[in-house]
PDB file of C-alpha atoms in Angstrom:
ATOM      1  CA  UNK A  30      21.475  47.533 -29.390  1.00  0.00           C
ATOM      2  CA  UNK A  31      18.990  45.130 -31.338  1.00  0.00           C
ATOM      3  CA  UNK A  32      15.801  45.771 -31.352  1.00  0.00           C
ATOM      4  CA  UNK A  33      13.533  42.899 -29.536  1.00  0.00           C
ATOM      5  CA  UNK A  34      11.465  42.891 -32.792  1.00  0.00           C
ATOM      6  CA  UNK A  35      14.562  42.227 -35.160  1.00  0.00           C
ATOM      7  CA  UNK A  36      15.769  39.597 -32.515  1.00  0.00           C
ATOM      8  CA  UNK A  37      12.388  38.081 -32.741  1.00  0.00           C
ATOM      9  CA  UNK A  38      12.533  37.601 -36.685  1.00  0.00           C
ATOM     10  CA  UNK A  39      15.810  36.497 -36.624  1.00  0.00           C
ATOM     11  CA  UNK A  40      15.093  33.803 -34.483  1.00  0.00           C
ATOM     12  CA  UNK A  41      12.077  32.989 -36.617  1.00  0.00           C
ATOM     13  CA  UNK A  42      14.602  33.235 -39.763  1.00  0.00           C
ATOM     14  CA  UNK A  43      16.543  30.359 -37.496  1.00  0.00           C
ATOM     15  CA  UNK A  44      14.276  28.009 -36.961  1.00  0.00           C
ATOM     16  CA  UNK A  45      12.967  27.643 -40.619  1.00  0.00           C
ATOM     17  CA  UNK A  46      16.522  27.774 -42.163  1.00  0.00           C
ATOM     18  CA  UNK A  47      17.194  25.119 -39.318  1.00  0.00           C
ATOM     19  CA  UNK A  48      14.501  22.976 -40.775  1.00  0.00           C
ATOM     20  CA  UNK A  49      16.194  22.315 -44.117  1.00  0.00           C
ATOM     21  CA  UNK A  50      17.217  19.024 -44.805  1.00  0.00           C
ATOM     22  CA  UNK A  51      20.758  18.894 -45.331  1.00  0.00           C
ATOM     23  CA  UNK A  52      20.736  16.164 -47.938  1.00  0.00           C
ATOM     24  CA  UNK A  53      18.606  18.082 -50.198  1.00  0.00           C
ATOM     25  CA  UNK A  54      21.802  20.121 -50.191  1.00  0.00           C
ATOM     26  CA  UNK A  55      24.046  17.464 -50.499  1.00  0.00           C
ATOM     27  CA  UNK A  56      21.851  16.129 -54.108  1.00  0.00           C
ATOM     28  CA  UNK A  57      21.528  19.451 -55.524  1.00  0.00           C
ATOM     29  CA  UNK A  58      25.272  19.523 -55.075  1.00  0.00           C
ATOM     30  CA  UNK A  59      26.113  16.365 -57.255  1.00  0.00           C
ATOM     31  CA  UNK A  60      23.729  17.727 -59.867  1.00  0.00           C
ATOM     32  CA  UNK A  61      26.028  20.791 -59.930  1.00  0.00           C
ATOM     33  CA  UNK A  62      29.019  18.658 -60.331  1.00  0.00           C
ATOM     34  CA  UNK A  63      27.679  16.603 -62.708  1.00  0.00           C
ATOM     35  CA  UNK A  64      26.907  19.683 -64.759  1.00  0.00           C
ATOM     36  CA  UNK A  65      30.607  20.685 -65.541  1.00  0.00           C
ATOM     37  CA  UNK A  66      31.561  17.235 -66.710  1.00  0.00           C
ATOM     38  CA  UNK A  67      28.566  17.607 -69.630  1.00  0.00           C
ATOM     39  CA  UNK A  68      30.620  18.820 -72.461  1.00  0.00           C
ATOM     40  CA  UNK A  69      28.480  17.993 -75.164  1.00  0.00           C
ATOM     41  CA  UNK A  70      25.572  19.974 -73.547  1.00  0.00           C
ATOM     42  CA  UNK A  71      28.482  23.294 -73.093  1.00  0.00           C
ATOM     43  CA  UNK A  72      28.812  22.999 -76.696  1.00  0.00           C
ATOM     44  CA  UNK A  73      25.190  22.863 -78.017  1.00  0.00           C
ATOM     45  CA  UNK A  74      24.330  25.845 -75.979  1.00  0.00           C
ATOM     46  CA  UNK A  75      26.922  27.551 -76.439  1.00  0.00           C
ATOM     47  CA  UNK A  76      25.498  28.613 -79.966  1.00  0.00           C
ATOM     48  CA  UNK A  77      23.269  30.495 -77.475  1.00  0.00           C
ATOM     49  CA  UNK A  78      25.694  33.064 -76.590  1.00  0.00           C
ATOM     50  CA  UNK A  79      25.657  36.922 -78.118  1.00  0.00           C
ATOM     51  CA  UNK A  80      29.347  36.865 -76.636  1.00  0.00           C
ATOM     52  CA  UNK A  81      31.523  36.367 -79.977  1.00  0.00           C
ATOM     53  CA  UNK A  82      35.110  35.392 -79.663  1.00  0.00           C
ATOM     54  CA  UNK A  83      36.640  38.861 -81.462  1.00  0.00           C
ATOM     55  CA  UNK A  84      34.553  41.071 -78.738  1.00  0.00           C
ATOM     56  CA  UNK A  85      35.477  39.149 -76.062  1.00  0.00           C
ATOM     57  CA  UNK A  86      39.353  38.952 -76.531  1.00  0.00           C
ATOM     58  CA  UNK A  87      39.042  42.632 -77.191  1.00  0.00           C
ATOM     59  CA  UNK A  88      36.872  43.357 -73.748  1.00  0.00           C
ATOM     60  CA  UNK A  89      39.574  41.561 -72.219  1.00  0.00           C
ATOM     61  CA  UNK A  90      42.665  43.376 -73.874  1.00  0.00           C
ATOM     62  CA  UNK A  91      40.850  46.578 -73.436  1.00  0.00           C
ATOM     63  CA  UNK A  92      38.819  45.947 -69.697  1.00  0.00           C
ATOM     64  CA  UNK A  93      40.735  48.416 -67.032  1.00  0.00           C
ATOM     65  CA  UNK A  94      43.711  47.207 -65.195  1.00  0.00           C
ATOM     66  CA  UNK A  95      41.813  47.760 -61.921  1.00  0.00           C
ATOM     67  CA  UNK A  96      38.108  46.124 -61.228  1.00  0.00           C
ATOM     68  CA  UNK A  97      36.461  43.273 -58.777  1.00  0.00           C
ATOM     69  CA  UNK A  98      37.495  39.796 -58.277  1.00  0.00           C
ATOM     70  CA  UNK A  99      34.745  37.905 -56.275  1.00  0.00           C
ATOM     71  CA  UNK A 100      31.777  39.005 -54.551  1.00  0.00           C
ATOM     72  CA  UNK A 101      32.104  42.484 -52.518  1.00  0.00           C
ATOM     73  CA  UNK A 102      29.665  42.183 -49.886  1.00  0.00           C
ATOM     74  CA  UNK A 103      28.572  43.368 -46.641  1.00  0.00           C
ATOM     75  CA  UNK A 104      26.167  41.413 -44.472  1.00  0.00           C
ATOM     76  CA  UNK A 105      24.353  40.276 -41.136  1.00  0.00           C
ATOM     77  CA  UNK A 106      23.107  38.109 -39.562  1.00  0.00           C
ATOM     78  CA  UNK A 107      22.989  35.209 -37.009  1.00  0.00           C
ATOM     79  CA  UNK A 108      23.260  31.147 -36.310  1.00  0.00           C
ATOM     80  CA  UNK A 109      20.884  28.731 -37.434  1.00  0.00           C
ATOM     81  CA  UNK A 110      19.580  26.703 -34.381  1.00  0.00           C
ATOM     82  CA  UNK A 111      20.781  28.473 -31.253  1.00  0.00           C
ATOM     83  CA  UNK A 112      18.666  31.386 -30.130  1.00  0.00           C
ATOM     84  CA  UNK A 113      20.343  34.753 -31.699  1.00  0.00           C
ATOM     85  CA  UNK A 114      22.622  36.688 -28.987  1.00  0.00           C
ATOM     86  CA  UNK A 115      25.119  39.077 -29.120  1.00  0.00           C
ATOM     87  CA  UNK A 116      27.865  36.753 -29.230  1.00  0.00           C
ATOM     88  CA  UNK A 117      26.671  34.259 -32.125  1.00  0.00           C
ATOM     89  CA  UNK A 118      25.071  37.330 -34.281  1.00  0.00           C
ATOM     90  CA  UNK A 119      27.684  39.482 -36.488  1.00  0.00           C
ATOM     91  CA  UNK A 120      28.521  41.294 -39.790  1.00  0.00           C
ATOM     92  CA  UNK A 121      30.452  39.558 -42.369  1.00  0.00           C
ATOM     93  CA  UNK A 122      32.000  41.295 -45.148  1.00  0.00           C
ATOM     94  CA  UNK A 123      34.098  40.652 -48.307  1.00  0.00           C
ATOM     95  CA  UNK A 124      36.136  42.545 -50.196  1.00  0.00           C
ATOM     96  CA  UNK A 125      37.878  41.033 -53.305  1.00  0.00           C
ATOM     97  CA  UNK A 126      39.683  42.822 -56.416  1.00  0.00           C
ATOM     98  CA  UNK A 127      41.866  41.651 -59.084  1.00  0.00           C
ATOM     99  CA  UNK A 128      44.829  44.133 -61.043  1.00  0.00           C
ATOM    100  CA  UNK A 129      45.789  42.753 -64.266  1.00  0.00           C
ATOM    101  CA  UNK A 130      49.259  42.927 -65.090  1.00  0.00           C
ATOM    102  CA  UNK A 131      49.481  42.573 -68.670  1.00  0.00           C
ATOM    103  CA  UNK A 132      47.725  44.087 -71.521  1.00  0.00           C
ATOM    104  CA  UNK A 133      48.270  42.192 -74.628  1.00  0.00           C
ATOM    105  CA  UNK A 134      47.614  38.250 -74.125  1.00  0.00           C
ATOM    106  CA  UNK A 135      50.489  35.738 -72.932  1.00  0.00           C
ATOM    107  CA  UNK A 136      51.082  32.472 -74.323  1.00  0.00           C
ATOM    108  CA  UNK A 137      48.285  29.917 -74.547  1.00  0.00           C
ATOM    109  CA  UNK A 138      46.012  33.228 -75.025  1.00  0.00           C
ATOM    110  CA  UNK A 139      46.553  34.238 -71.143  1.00  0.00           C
ATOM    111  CA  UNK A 140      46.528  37.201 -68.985  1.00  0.00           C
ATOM    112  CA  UNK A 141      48.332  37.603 -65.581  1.00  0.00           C
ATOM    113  CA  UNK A 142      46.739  38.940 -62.595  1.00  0.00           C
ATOM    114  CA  UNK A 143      46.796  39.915 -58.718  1.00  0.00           C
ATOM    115  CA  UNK A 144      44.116  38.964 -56.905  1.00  0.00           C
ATOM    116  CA  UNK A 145      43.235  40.025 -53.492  1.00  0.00           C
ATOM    117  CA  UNK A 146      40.392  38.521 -51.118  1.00  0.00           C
ATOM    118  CA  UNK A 147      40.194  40.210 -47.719  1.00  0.00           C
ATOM    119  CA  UNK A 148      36.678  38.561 -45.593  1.00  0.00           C
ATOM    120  CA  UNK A 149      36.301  39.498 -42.279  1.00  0.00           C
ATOM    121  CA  UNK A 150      33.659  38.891 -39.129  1.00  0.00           C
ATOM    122  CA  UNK A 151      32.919  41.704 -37.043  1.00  0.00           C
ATOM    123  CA  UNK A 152      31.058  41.320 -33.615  1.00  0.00           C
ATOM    124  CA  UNK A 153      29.130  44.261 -33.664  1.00  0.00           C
ATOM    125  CA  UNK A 154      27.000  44.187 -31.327  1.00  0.00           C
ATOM    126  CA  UNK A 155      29.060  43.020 -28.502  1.00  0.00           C
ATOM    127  CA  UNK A 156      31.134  46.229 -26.903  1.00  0.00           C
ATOM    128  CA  UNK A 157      33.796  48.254 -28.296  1.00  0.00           C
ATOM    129  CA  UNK A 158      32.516  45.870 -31.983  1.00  0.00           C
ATOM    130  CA  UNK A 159      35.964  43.749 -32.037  1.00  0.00           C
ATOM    131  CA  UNK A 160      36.757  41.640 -34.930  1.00  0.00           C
ATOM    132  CA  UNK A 161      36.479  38.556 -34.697  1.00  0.00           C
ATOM    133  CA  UNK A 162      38.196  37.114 -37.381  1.00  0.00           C
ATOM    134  CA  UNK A 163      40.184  39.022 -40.568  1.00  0.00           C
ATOM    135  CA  UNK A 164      40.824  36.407 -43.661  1.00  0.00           C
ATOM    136  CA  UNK A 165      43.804  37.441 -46.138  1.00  0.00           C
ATOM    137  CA  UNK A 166      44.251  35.818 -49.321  1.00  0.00           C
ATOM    138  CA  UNK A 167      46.288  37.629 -51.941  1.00  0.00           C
ATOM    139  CA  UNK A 168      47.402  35.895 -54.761  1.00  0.00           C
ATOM    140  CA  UNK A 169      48.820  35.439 -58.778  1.00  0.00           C
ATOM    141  CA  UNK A 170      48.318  33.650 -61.941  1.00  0.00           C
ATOM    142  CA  UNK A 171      46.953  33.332 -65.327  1.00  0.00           C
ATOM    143  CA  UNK A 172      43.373  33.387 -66.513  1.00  0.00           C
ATOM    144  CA  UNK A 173      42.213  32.608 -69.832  1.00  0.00           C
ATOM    145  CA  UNK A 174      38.868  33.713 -72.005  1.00  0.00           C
ATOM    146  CA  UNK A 175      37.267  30.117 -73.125  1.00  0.00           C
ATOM    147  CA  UNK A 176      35.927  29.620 -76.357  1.00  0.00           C
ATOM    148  CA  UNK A 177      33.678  27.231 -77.990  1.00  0.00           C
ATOM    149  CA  UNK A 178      32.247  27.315 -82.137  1.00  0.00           C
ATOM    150  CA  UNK A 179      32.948  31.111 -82.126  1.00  0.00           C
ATOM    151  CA  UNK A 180      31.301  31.945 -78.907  1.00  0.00           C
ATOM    152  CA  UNK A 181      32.622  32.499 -75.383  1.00  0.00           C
ATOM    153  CA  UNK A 182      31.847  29.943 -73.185  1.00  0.00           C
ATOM    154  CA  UNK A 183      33.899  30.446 -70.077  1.00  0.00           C
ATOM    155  CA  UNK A 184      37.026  31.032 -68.260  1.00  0.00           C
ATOM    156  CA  UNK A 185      39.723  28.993 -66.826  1.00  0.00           C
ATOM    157  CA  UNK A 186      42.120  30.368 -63.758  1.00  0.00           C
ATOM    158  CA  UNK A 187      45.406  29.270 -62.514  1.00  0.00           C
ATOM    159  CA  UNK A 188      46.534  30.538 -59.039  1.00  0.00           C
ATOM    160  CA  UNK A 189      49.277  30.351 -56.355  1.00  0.00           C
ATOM    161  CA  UNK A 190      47.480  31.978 -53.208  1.00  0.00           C
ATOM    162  CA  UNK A 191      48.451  32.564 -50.042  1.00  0.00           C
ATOM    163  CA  UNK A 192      45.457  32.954 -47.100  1.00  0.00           C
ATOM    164  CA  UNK A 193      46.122  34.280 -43.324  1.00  0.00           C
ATOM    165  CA  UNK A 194      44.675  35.494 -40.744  1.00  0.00           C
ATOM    166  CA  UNK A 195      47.435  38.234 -39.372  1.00  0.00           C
ATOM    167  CA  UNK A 196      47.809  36.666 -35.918  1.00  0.00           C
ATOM    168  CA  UNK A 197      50.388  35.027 -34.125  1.00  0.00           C
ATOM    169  CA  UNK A 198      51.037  32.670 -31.351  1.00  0.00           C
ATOM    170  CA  UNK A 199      48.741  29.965 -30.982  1.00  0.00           C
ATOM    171  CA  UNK A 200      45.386  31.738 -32.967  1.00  0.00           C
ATOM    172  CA  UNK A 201      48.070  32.327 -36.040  1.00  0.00           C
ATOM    173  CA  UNK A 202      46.400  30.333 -39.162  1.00  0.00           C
ATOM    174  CA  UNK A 203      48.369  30.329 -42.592  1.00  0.00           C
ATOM    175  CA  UNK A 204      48.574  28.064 -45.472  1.00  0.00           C
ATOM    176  CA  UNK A 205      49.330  28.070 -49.388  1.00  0.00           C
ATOM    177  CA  UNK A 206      47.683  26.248 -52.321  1.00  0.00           C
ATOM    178  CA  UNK A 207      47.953  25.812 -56.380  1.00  0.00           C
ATOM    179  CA  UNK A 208      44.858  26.123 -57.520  1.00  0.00           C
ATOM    180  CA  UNK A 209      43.192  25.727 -60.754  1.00  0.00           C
ATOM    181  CA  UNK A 210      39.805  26.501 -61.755  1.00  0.00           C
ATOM    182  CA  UNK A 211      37.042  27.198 -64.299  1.00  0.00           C
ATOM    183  CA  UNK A 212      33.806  28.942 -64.681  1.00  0.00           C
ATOM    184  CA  UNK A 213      31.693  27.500 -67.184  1.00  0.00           C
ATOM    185  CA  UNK A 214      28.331  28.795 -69.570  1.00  0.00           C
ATOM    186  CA  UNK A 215      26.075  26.721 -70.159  1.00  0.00           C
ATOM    187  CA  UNK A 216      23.440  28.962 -71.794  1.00  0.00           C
ATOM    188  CA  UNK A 217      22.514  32.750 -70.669  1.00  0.00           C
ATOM    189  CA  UNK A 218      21.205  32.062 -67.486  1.00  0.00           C
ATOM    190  CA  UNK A 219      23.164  28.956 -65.910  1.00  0.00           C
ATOM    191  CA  UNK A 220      26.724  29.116 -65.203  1.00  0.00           C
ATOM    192  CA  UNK A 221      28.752  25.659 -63.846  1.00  0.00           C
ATOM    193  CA  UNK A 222      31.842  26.276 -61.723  1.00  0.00           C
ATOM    194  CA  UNK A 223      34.715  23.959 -60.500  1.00  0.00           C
ATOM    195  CA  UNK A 224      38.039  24.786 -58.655  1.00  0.00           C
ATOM    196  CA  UNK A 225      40.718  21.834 -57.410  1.00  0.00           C
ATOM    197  CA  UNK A 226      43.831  22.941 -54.938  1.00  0.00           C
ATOM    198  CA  UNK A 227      47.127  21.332 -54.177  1.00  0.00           C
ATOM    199  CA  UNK A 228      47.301  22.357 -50.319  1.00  0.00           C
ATOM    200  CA  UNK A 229      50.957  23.565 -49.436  1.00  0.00           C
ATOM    201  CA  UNK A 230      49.940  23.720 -45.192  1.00  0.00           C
ATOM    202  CA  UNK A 231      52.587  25.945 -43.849  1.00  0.00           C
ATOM    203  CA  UNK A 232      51.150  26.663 -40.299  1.00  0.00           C
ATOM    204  CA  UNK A 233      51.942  25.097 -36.931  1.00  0.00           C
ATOM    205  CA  UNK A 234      48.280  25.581 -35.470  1.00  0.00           C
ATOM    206  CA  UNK A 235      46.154  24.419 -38.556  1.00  0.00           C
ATOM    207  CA  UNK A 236      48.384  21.065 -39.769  1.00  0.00           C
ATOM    208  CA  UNK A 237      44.601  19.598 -40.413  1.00  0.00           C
ATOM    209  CA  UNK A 238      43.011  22.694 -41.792  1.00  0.00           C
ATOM    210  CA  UNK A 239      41.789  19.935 -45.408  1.00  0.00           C
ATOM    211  CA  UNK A 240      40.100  17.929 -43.365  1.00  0.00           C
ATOM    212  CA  UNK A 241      37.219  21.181 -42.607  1.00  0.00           C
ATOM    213  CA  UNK A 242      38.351  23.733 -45.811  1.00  0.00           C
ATOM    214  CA  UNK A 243      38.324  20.805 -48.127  1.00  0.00           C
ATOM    215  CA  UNK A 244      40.461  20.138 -51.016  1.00  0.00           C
ATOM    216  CA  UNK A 245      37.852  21.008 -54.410  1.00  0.00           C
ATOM    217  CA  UNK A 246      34.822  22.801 -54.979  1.00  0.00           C
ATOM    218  CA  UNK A 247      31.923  23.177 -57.296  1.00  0.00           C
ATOM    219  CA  UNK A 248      28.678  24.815 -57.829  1.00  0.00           C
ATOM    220  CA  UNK A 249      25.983  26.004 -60.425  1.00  0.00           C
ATOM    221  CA  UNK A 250      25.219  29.821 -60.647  1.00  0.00           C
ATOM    222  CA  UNK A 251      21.687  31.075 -62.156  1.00  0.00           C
ATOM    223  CA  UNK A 252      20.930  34.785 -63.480  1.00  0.00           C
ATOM    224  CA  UNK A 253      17.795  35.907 -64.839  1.00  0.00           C
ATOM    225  CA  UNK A 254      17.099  37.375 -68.161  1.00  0.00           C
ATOM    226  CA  UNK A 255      16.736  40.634 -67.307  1.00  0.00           C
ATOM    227  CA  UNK A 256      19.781  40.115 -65.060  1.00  0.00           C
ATOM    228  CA  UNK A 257      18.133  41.525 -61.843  1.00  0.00           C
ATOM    229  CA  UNK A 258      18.090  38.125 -59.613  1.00  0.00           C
ATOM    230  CA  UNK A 259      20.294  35.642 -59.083  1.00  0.00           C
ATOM    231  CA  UNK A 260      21.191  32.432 -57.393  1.00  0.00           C
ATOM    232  CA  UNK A 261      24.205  30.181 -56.373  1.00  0.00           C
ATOM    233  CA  UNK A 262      24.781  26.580 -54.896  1.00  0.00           C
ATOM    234  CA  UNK A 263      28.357  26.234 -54.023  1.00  0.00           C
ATOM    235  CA  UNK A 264      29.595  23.073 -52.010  1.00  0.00           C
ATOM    236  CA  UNK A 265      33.055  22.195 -50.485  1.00  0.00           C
ATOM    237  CA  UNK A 266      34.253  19.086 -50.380  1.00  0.00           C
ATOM    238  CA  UNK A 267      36.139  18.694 -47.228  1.00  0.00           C
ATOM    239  CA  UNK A 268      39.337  15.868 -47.093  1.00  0.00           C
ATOM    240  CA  UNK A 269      36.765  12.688 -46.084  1.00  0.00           C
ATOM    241  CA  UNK A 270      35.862   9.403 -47.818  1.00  0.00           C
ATOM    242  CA  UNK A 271      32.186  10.033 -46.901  1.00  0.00           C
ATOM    243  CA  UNK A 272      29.724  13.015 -48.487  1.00  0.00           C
ATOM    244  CA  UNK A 273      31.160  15.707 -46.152  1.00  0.00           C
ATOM    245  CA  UNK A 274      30.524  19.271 -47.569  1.00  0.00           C
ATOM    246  CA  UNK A 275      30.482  22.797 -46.468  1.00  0.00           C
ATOM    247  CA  UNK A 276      27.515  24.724 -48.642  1.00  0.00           C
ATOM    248  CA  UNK A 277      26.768  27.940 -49.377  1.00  0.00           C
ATOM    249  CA  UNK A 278      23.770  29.142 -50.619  1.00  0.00           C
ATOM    250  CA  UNK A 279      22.818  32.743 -51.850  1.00  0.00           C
ATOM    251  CA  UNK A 280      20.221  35.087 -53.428  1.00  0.00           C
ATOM    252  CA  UNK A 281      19.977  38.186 -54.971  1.00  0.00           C
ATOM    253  CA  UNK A 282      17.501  41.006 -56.369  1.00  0.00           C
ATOM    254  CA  UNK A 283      18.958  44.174 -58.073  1.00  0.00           C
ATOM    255  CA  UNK A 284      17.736  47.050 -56.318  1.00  0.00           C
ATOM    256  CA  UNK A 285      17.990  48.962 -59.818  1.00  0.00           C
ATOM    257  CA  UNK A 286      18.113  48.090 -63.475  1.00  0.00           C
ATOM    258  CA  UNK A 287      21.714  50.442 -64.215  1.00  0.00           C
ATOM    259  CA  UNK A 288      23.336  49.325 -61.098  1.00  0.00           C
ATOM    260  CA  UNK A 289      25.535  46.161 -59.726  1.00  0.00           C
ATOM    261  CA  UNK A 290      24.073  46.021 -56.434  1.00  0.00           C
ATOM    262  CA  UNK A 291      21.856  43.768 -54.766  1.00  0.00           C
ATOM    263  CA  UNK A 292      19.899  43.155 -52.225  1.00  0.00           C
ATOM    264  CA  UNK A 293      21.521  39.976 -50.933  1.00  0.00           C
ATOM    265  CA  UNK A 294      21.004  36.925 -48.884  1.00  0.00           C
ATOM    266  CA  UNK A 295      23.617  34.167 -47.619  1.00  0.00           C
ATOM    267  CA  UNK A 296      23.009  30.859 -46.204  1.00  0.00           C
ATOM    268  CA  UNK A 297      25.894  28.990 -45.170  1.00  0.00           C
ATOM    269  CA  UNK A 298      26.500  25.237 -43.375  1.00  0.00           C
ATOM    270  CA  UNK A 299      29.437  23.316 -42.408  1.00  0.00           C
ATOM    271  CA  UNK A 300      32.941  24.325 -41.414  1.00  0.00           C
ATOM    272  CA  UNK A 301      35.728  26.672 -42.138  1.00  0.00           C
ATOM    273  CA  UNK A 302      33.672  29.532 -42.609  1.00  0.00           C
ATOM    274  CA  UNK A 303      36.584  31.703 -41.121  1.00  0.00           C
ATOM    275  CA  UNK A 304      39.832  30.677 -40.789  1.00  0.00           C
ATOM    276  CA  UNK A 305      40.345  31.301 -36.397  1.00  0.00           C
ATOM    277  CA  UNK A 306      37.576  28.626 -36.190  1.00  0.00           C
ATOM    278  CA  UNK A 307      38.036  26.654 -39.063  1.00  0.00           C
ATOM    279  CA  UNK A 308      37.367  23.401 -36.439  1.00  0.00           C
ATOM    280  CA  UNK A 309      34.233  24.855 -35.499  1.00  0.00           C
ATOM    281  CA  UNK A 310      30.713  23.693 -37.102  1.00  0.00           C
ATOM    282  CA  UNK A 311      28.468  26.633 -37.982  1.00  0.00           C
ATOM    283  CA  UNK A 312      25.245  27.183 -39.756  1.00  0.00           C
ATOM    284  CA  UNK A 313      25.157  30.742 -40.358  1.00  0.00           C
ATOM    285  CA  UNK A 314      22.439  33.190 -42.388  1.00  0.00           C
ATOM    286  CA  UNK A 315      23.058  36.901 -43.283  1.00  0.00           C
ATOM    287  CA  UNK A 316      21.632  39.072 -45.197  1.00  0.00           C
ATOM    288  CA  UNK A 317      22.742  42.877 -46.535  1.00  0.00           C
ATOM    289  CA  UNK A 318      24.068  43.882 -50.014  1.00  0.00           C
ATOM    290  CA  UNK A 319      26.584  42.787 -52.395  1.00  0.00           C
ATOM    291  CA  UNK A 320      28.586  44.482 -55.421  1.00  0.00           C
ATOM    292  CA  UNK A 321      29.091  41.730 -58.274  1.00  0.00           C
ATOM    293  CA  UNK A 322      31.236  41.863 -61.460  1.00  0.00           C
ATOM    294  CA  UNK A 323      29.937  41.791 -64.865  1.00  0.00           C
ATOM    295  CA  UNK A 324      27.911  38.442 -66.432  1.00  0.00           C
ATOM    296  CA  UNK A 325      28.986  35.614 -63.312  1.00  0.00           C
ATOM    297  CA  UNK A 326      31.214  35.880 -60.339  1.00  0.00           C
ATOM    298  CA  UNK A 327      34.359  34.292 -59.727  1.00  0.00           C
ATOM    299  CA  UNK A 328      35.164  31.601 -56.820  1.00  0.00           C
TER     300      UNK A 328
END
């Protein structure tokens, strides 16, 4: 059971985060997109960069077959608004790897990989701590080291995934996209990314599943020098003409200088959080720890 303290602060926690205006959110989000369209100001900094082409394309011939994908984390929290209980307070966790397939680089300078995203919301403070909701989404395709006057600026994806949730019957959720995506540098703190899918919606139950999980996303991620904090704006366009988003927003601290680790903080608002209740609105903060790959994540 929860202490009446750590209900008390988390109901505190609520009400400020509930307090945010959401069209802060919404501008900071345009400045992000804005961001990857500003090629000229990729290529001036890019001159910024210790990351030479040669060491790169080597790191990547040479990384292991095996390492992490996205963000590992594992978090809790509660709802934004409504007073914490049992039923609207859980633990959310990812876990998300990639196995390349190749060694040497395929045409276009590319390397094929599997990628594997499991995210899942665990209730665990109601009895017997059921899951609520697990979130498959293996996948394959080709990623490829960007470069830019000798330096390395970035990397471009290309995916067919595949995202489930296991059940059947009339909580069964399932659909397919082509996806195709880039993380870009800017300079050695600030990192622009962008991701665009062609929805293939296979699944009887979740025939409208664009108009909440959206159809593109974008976002600006920020590291410090000394590579201990970090922070990340991420917003999903969902499939409306008018400024309808789902946001995320997160913050780090590395807990030590030698590790990947971090203390970790998660704010998120709008819809298809999880796939089971993709219909369903939530405004959701978490906090916990989270495992991050090397230089930026991927999304």
């Amino acid at each position: 059971m929860v202490k009446k303290s750590s209900m008390k602060a988390l109901r505190k926690i609520s009400h400020i985060l509930a307090n945010i205006p959401r069209i802060t959110m919404i501008v900071a989000c345009c400045i992000a997109a804005a961001c990857i369209g500003t090629h000229a100001q990729i290529i001036a900094k890019a001159s910024t960069r210790k990351l030479d082409c040669d060491s790169v394309r080597k790191a990547f011939d040479n990384e292991p077959y095996f390492g992490l994908y996205k963000d590992n984390y594992f978090i809790f929290g509660t709802s934004v608004g409504p007073r914490p209980t049992k039923q609207n307070s859980n633990v959310k966790f990812q876990i998300s790897i990639a196995q390349k397939l190749t060694k040497s680089t395929l045409p276009w300078g590319t390397y094929l990989y599997l990628f594997y995203t499991q995210k899942a919301f665990w209730n665990v403070l109601e009895n017997s701590m059921p899951f609520h909701d697990l979130n498959f989404n293996p996948g394959i395709g080709l990623a490829k080291p960007l470069f830019a006057e000798g330096s390395y600026i970035g990397k471009a994806i290309f995916q067919i995934e595949h995202e489930s949730n296991g059940r059947d019957s009339i909580q069964s959720r399932s659909w397919n996209r082509i996806s195709f995506g880039a993380n870009i540098i800017i300079d050695n703190n600030m990192m622009v990314h962008g991701k665009y899918w062609i929805p293939i919606v296979d699944g009887e139950n979740n025939r409208d599943i664009t108009r909440y999980v959206g159809i593109f996303q974008g976002g600006i991620n920020y590291i410090s020098d000394n590579q201990r904090f970090f922070g990340s704006l991420t917003f999903v366009k969902r499939r409306k003409w008018n400024l309808s988003v789902n946001t995320t927003v997160e913050f780090g601290y590395k807990i030590s200088k030698n590790d990947n680790q971090y203390l970790f903080f998660q704010y998120f608002n709008g819809y298809g959080e999880g796939l089971l209740d993709y219909k369903t609105f939530r405004s959701e903060f978490r906090i916990g720890m989270v495992i991050r790959p090397k230089y930026f994540s991927d999304f």
